[in-house]
Amino acid sequence: MLDRLWYGQSGWRWLLAPFALLFGLISGLRRLAFRRGWLEAYRASLPVIVVGNLSVGGNGKTPVVIWLVEQLQARGWRPGVVSRGYGGKAPHYPYRLDAGSTTAEAGDEPVLIARRCGCPVVVAPTRADAVRLLEASGEVDIIITDDGLQHYALARDIELVVVDGMRRFGNSCLLPMGPLREPLSRLKRVHAVLCNGGEPELGEYGMQLVAAAPRRVLDDTAPDVPLGPEIDALAGIGHPPRFFATLTELGYQLRQAQGYADHHPFDPSELLARFADRPLFMTEKDAVKCRAFAQPHWWYLPVSAELPQALLDTLLKSLKESRFGTGH
């Protein structure tokens, strides 16, 4: 229903205009308070890069975080990642992930990042607490925050915004009238806008998600023989049709394609009953939640962000010219 309201031409959205006006007033005053110093933001002793978005839902932030970590590691940096840990309930906060951390404790995206990158990952509702833990560890020299563009209690040195290149900003209205957490004018203050799929607009960096060969959810092994072409698929991400379209482009024929809400907590009995026969494909983010009860015929599709060298050059130049200019 919200998708139709936000990304369609529904006239019903105007009924929500007073609430959007109130939301914009409150969020704008809060933004101004931090900018003017009326509210104090925690400024870390290490450089902080925020990867976020303006709109509600997943736009591809986590693949960008992974790309950033890998690119920085290749150039001698020691990055750590902080996240709110949405969907998880840790035994304490801040909570640093280890090899045994589950999505129930830390959320799906932090577990995925820790598995893919092998870097320190800390979750906390108050991101400054997670940053302090990483600072005290002495193990990192740069911090990347997965989401948190609107978390102004944490000062940042670089801001990257990821935009869904197909859906863009919907009706361009603020919540709840539209999908925006902040007005489009906010984009003028960020360091770079990354357009995930679709055609980038002037000044944006194009981004593509490139799929690798499927891996078994149970043990990460590659298939011995080709899978399909008839498969089932599920996706509990911000925009499931994107994943289903990728599978179709790869030549698979989808017999069942079930979309769920982002961060959906899967019911093992439901999945075992519904997807009992054909190979079942899911996203890597869903796979970390299903691993404990996965079946041998369940597979995930690893994806990586592909971004232009010009973006990396710009980021490295910004870091060199910042208060943290180093010999990296």
Coordinates of C-alpha atoms in Angstrom, one line a residue:
M1 CA 0.0 0.0 0.0
L2 CA 2.8 2.4 0.9
D3 CA 4.7 1.6 -2.2
R4 CA 1.6 2.6 -4.3
L5 CA 1.2 5.8 -2.3
W6 CA 4.9 6.8 -2.4
Y7 CA 5.9 5.6 -5.8
G8 CA 2.6 5.9 -7.8
Q9 CA 0.4 8.9 -8.5
S10 CA -2.1 8.4 -5.7
G11 CA -4.0 11.6 -4.8
W12 CA -4.6 10.2 -1.3
R13 CA -1.1 11.3 -0.3
W14 CA -2.3 14.9 0.1
L15 CA -4.3 13.8 3.2
L16 CA -1.0 13.2 4.8
A17 CA 0.4 16.6 3.9
P18 CA 0.0 18.1 7.4
F19 CA 1.9 15.2 9.0
A20 CA 4.7 15.6 6.4
L21 CA 4.9 19.3 7.2
L22 CA 5.2 18.5 10.9
F23 CA 7.8 15.8 10.2
G24 CA 9.8 18.2 8.0
L25 CA 9.7 21.0 10.7
I26 CA 10.8 18.7 13.5
S27 CA 13.6 17.0 11.5
G28 CA 14.8 20.4 10.1
L29 CA 15.0 22.0 13.5
R30 CA 16.9 19.0 14.8
R31 CA 19.3 19.2 11.8
L32 CA 19.8 22.9 12.5
A33 CA 20.4 22.4 16.2
F34 CA 23.3 20.0 15.5
R35 CA 24.7 22.2 12.8
R36 CA 24.7 25.3 15.0
G37 CA 26.1 23.4 18.0
W38 CA 22.9 23.7 20.1
L39 CA 23.0 20.0 20.4
E40 CA 26.4 18.3 20.8
A41 CA 27.6 15.7 18.3
Y42 CA 30.3 13.2 19.2
R43 CA 33.4 13.9 17.0
A44 CA 35.6 10.8 16.8
S45 CA 39.4 10.9 16.8
L46 CA 39.3 8.8 13.6
P47 CA 37.8 9.7 10.2
V48 CA 34.1 8.7 9.8
I49 CA 32.4 7.9 6.5
V50 CA 28.6 7.6 6.5
V51 CA 26.9 5.6 3.9
G52 CA 23.2 6.4 3.9
N53 CA 20.1 7.4 2.0
L54 CA 17.3 9.9 1.9
S55 CA 14.5 7.4 1.4
V56 CA 13.0 4.6 3.5
G57 CA 14.1 1.1 2.6
G58 CA 17.2 -0.6 1.2
N59 CA 18.9 1.1 -1.7
G60 CA 22.1 -0.9 -1.8
K61 CA 24.0 0.7 1.1
T62 CA 25.5 -2.5 2.5
P63 CA 27.3 -3.5 -0.8
V64 CA 28.8 0.0 -0.8
V65 CA 30.0 -0.4 2.7
I66 CA 31.6 -3.7 1.7
W67 CA 33.2 -2.1 -1.4
L68 CA 34.6 0.7 0.8
V69 CA 36.1 -1.6 3.3
E70 CA 37.7 -3.7 0.7
Q71 CA 39.1 -0.7 -1.2
L72 CA 40.5 0.8 1.9
Q73 CA 42.0 -2.4 3.1
A74 CA 43.8 -2.8 -0.2
R75 CA 45.4 0.6 0.3
G76 CA 46.7 -0.1 3.9
W77 CA 43.8 1.3 5.9
R78 CA 42.3 -0.6 8.8
P79 CA 38.6 0.1 8.7
G80 CA 35.9 -0.8 11.2
V81 CA 32.2 -0.7 10.7
V82 CA 29.4 0.5 13.0
S83 CA 25.7 -0.1 12.6
R84 CA 22.5 0.3 14.6
G85 CA 22.0 -3.5 14.3
Y86 CA 18.4 -3.2 13.2
G87 CA 16.4 -6.4 13.8
G88 CA 18.8 -7.7 16.4
K89 CA 18.8 -7.7 20.2
A90 CA 22.4 -8.0 21.5
P91 CA 23.2 -9.2 25.1
H92 CA 24.7 -5.7 25.7
Y93 CA 25.6 -2.5 23.8
P94 CA 27.9 -1.6 22.3
Y95 CA 28.3 -5.2 20.9
R96 CA 31.2 -6.3 18.9
L97 CA 30.5 -9.2 16.6
D98 CA 32.5 -12.3 16.7
A99 CA 32.5 -15.6 14.7
G100 CA 29.5 -16.9 16.6
S101 CA 27.3 -13.8 16.4
T102 CA 23.9 -14.3 15.0
T103 CA 21.4 -12.1 13.2
A104 CA 19.1 -12.4 16.2
E105 CA 21.8 -10.6 18.2
A106 CA 23.3 -8.2 15.7
G107 CA 20.9 -7.9 12.7
D108 CA 21.4 -9.3 9.2
E109 CA 23.5 -6.6 7.6
P110 CA 26.2 -6.4 10.3
V111 CA 26.6 -10.2 10.3
L112 CA 26.9 -10.1 6.5
I113 CA 29.5 -7.4 6.6
A114 CA 31.6 -9.2 9.2
R115 CA 31.5 -12.4 7.2
R116 CA 32.4 -10.8 3.9
C117 CA 35.1 -8.3 5.1
G118 CA 36.6 -9.9 8.3
C119 CA 36.9 -6.4 9.8
P120 CA 35.8 -5.3 13.3
V121 CA 32.0 -4.6 13.3
V122 CA 30.2 -3.1 16.3
V123 CA 26.5 -2.4 16.7
A124 CA 24.7 0.0 19.1
P125 CA 21.5 2.0 18.9
T126 CA 23.7 5.1 19.8
R127 CA 26.4 4.9 17.1
A128 CA 28.8 7.1 19.1
D129 CA 29.0 4.2 21.7
A130 CA 30.1 1.8 18.9
V131 CA 32.6 4.3 17.6
R132 CA 34.1 4.8 21.1
L133 CA 34.6 1.0 21.4
L134 CA 36.4 0.9 18.1
E135 CA 38.6 3.8 19.0
A136 CA 39.6 2.2 22.3
S137 CA 40.5 -1.1 20.6
G138 CA 43.3 0.5 18.7
E139 CA 42.6 -1.9 15.8
V140 CA 41.2 0.5 13.3
D141 CA 42.2 3.9 11.8
I142 CA 39.0 4.7 9.9
I143 CA 35.3 4.1 10.7
I144 CA 32.4 3.4 8.2
T145 CA 28.9 3.6 9.4
D146 CA 26.3 1.5 7.6
D147 CA 23.3 3.9 7.4
G148 CA 23.1 6.8 9.8
L149 CA 22.9 9.8 7.5
Q150 CA 20.2 11.2 9.8
H151 CA 22.0 10.2 13.0
Y152 CA 23.5 13.7 13.6
A153 CA 24.6 12.8 17.1
L154 CA 27.7 11.4 15.4
A155 CA 29.8 13.9 13.5
R156 CA 31.1 12.7 10.1
D157 CA 33.8 13.7 7.7
I158 CA 32.4 12.2 4.5
E159 CA 28.8 11.5 3.5
L160 CA 27.8 9.2 0.7
V161 CA 24.1 8.8 -0.3
V162 CA 22.9 5.8 -2.3
V163 CA 19.9 6.3 -4.5
D164 CA 17.8 3.5 -6.1
G165 CA 18.3 4.4 -9.8
M166 CA 14.9 2.9 -10.9
R167 CA 12.6 4.2 -8.2
R168 CA 14.6 7.3 -7.4
F169 CA 12.7 9.3 -4.8
G170 CA 9.1 8.3 -5.6
N171 CA 6.8 11.3 -5.3
S172 CA 9.6 13.3 -3.7
C173 CA 7.6 14.0 -0.5
L174 CA 8.6 13.7 3.1
L175 CA 7.3 11.0 5.4
P176 CA 4.5 9.9 5.7
M177 CA 3.3 11.5 2.5
G178 CA 6.3 10.1 0.6
P179 CA 9.4 8.0 1.2
L180 CA 11.8 10.8 2.1
R181 CA 13.5 11.1 5.5
E182 CA 14.9 14.5 4.5
P183 CA 14.2 16.9 1.6
L184 CA 16.0 16.5 -1.7
S185 CA 18.0 19.7 -1.0
R186 CA 20.0 17.7 1.5
L187 CA 21.8 16.1 -1.4
K188 CA 23.6 19.4 -2.0
R189 CA 25.5 18.9 1.3
V190 CA 26.8 15.4 0.8
H191 CA 30.2 14.4 -0.8
A192 CA 28.8 12.0 -3.4
V193 CA 25.5 10.5 -4.7
L194 CA 25.7 7.0 -5.9
C195 CA 23.0 5.9 -8.4
N196 CA 22.3 2.1 -7.9
G197 CA 21.1 0.9 -11.3
G198 CA 19.2 3.0 -13.8
E199 CA 20.7 6.1 -15.4
P200 CA 22.7 8.4 -13.1
E201 CA 21.7 12.0 -13.2
L202 CA 24.2 14.9 -13.6
G203 CA 26.8 14.8 -10.9
E204 CA 25.9 11.3 -9.7
Y205 CA 28.2 8.3 -9.8
G206 CA 26.9 5.2 -11.5
M207 CA 26.7 2.0 -9.5
Q208 CA 25.9 -1.6 -10.5
L209 CA 25.5 -4.7 -8.4
V210 CA 27.3 -7.5 -10.0
A211 CA 26.3 -11.1 -9.2
A212 CA 28.8 -13.9 -8.6
A213 CA 28.2 -17.6 -8.9
P214 CA 25.6 -19.0 -6.5
R215 CA 26.7 -20.5 -3.2
R216 CA 25.0 -23.0 -0.9
V217 CA 23.4 -21.4 2.1
L218 CA 24.3 -24.3 4.3
D219 CA 28.1 -24.2 3.8
D220 CA 29.0 -21.6 1.1
T221 CA 30.1 -24.3 -1.4
A222 CA 29.6 -23.9 -5.2
P223 CA 27.2 -26.2 -7.0
D224 CA 28.6 -29.3 -8.6
V225 CA 26.2 -29.1 -11.6
P226 CA 24.3 -26.2 -13.2
L227 CA 21.2 -25.2 -11.3
G228 CA 17.8 -24.7 -12.8
P229 CA 16.7 -23.3 -15.1
E230 CA 13.4 -23.6 -13.0
I231 CA 13.9 -22.2 -9.5
D232 CA 12.1 -20.6 -6.6
A233 CA 13.2 -17.4 -5.1
L234 CA 12.6 -15.2 -2.0
A235 CA 13.9 -11.8 -1.0
G236 CA 13.5 -9.9 2.3
I237 CA 15.1 -6.7 1.2
G238 CA 14.0 -3.1 0.5
H239 CA 12.9 -3.8 -3.1
P240 CA 12.6 -7.6 -3.8
P241 CA 11.7 -7.1 -7.6
R242 CA 15.3 -6.0 -8.1
F243 CA 16.6 -9.4 -7.0
F244 CA 14.0 -11.3 -9.0
A245 CA 14.9 -9.3 -12.1
T246 CA 18.6 -10.2 -11.6
L247 CA 17.8 -13.9 -11.5
T248 CA 15.7 -13.6 -14.7
E249 CA 18.5 -11.7 -16.5
L250 CA 20.9 -14.6 -15.5
G251 CA 18.6 -17.0 -17.3
Y252 CA 16.7 -18.6 -14.5
Q253 CA 12.9 -19.3 -14.7
L254 CA 11.1 -18.3 -11.5
R255 CA 8.3 -20.5 -10.6
Q256 CA 7.8 -19.0 -7.2
A257 CA 9.0 -15.5 -6.3
Q258 CA 8.1 -14.4 -2.8
G259 CA 9.0 -10.9 -1.6
Y260 CA 9.1 -10.1 2.1
A261 CA 9.6 -6.8 4.0
D262 CA 13.2 -5.7 4.6
H263 CA 14.8 -7.5 7.7
H264 CA 11.9 -10.0 7.7
P265 CA 12.4 -12.7 10.4
F266 CA 11.8 -15.9 8.5
D267 CA 9.7 -18.7 9.9
P268 CA 11.6 -22.0 9.3
S269 CA 8.5 -24.1 9.1
E270 CA 6.9 -21.8 6.5
L271 CA 10.0 -21.9 4.3
L272 CA 10.5 -25.7 4.6
A273 CA 6.9 -26.3 3.6
R274 CA 6.7 -23.8 0.8
F275 CA 10.1 -24.4 -0.9
A276 CA 10.5 -28.1 -0.7
D277 CA 11.2 -29.1 -4.3
R278 CA 13.1 -26.8 -6.7
P279 CA 16.3 -25.0 -5.9
L280 CA 15.6 -22.0 -3.8
F281 CA 17.6 -18.8 -4.4
M282 CA 17.8 -15.9 -1.9
T283 CA 20.0 -12.8 -1.3
E284 CA 23.2 -13.0 0.7
K285 CA 21.5 -10.9 3.4
D286 CA 18.7 -13.4 3.7
A287 CA 21.1 -16.3 3.7
V288 CA 22.8 -15.2 6.9
K289 CA 19.4 -15.4 8.6
C290 CA 18.5 -18.8 7.1
R291 CA 21.8 -20.6 7.6
A292 CA 20.9 -22.3 10.8
F293 CA 18.0 -24.2 9.2
A294 CA 19.0 -24.2 5.5
Q295 CA 18.4 -27.1 3.3
P296 CA 20.9 -28.6 0.8
H297 CA 18.9 -27.2 -2.2
W298 CA 18.9 -23.6 -0.9
W299 CA 21.3 -21.1 -2.6
Y300 CA 22.3 -17.5 -2.3
L301 CA 23.6 -15.1 -4.9
P302 CA 26.6 -13.0 -3.7
V303 CA 26.6 -9.5 -5.1
S304 CA 29.3 -6.8 -5.2
A305 CA 29.1 -3.1 -5.9
E306 CA 30.9 -1.9 -9.0
L307 CA 31.7 1.7 -8.7
P308 CA 33.9 4.0 -10.8
Q309 CA 37.6 4.7 -10.0
A310 CA 36.8 8.4 -10.0
L311 CA 34.7 8.0 -6.9
L312 CA 37.5 6.2 -5.1
D313 CA 40.0 8.9 -6.2
T314 CA 37.7 11.6 -4.8
L315 CA 37.3 9.8 -1.5
L316 CA 41.0 9.2 -1.0
K317 CA 41.7 12.9 -1.9
S318 CA 39.1 14.0 0.6
L319 CA 40.7 11.9 3.3
K320 CA 44.1 13.2 2.5
E321 CA 43.0 16.8 2.6
S322 CA 41.0 16.4 5.8
R323 CA 42.1 16.8 9.4
F324 CA 43.3 13.2 9.1
G325 CA 45.7 13.6 6.2
T326 CA 48.0 10.6 6.3
G327 CA 50.5 8.7 4.3
H328 CA 48.0 6.0 3.2

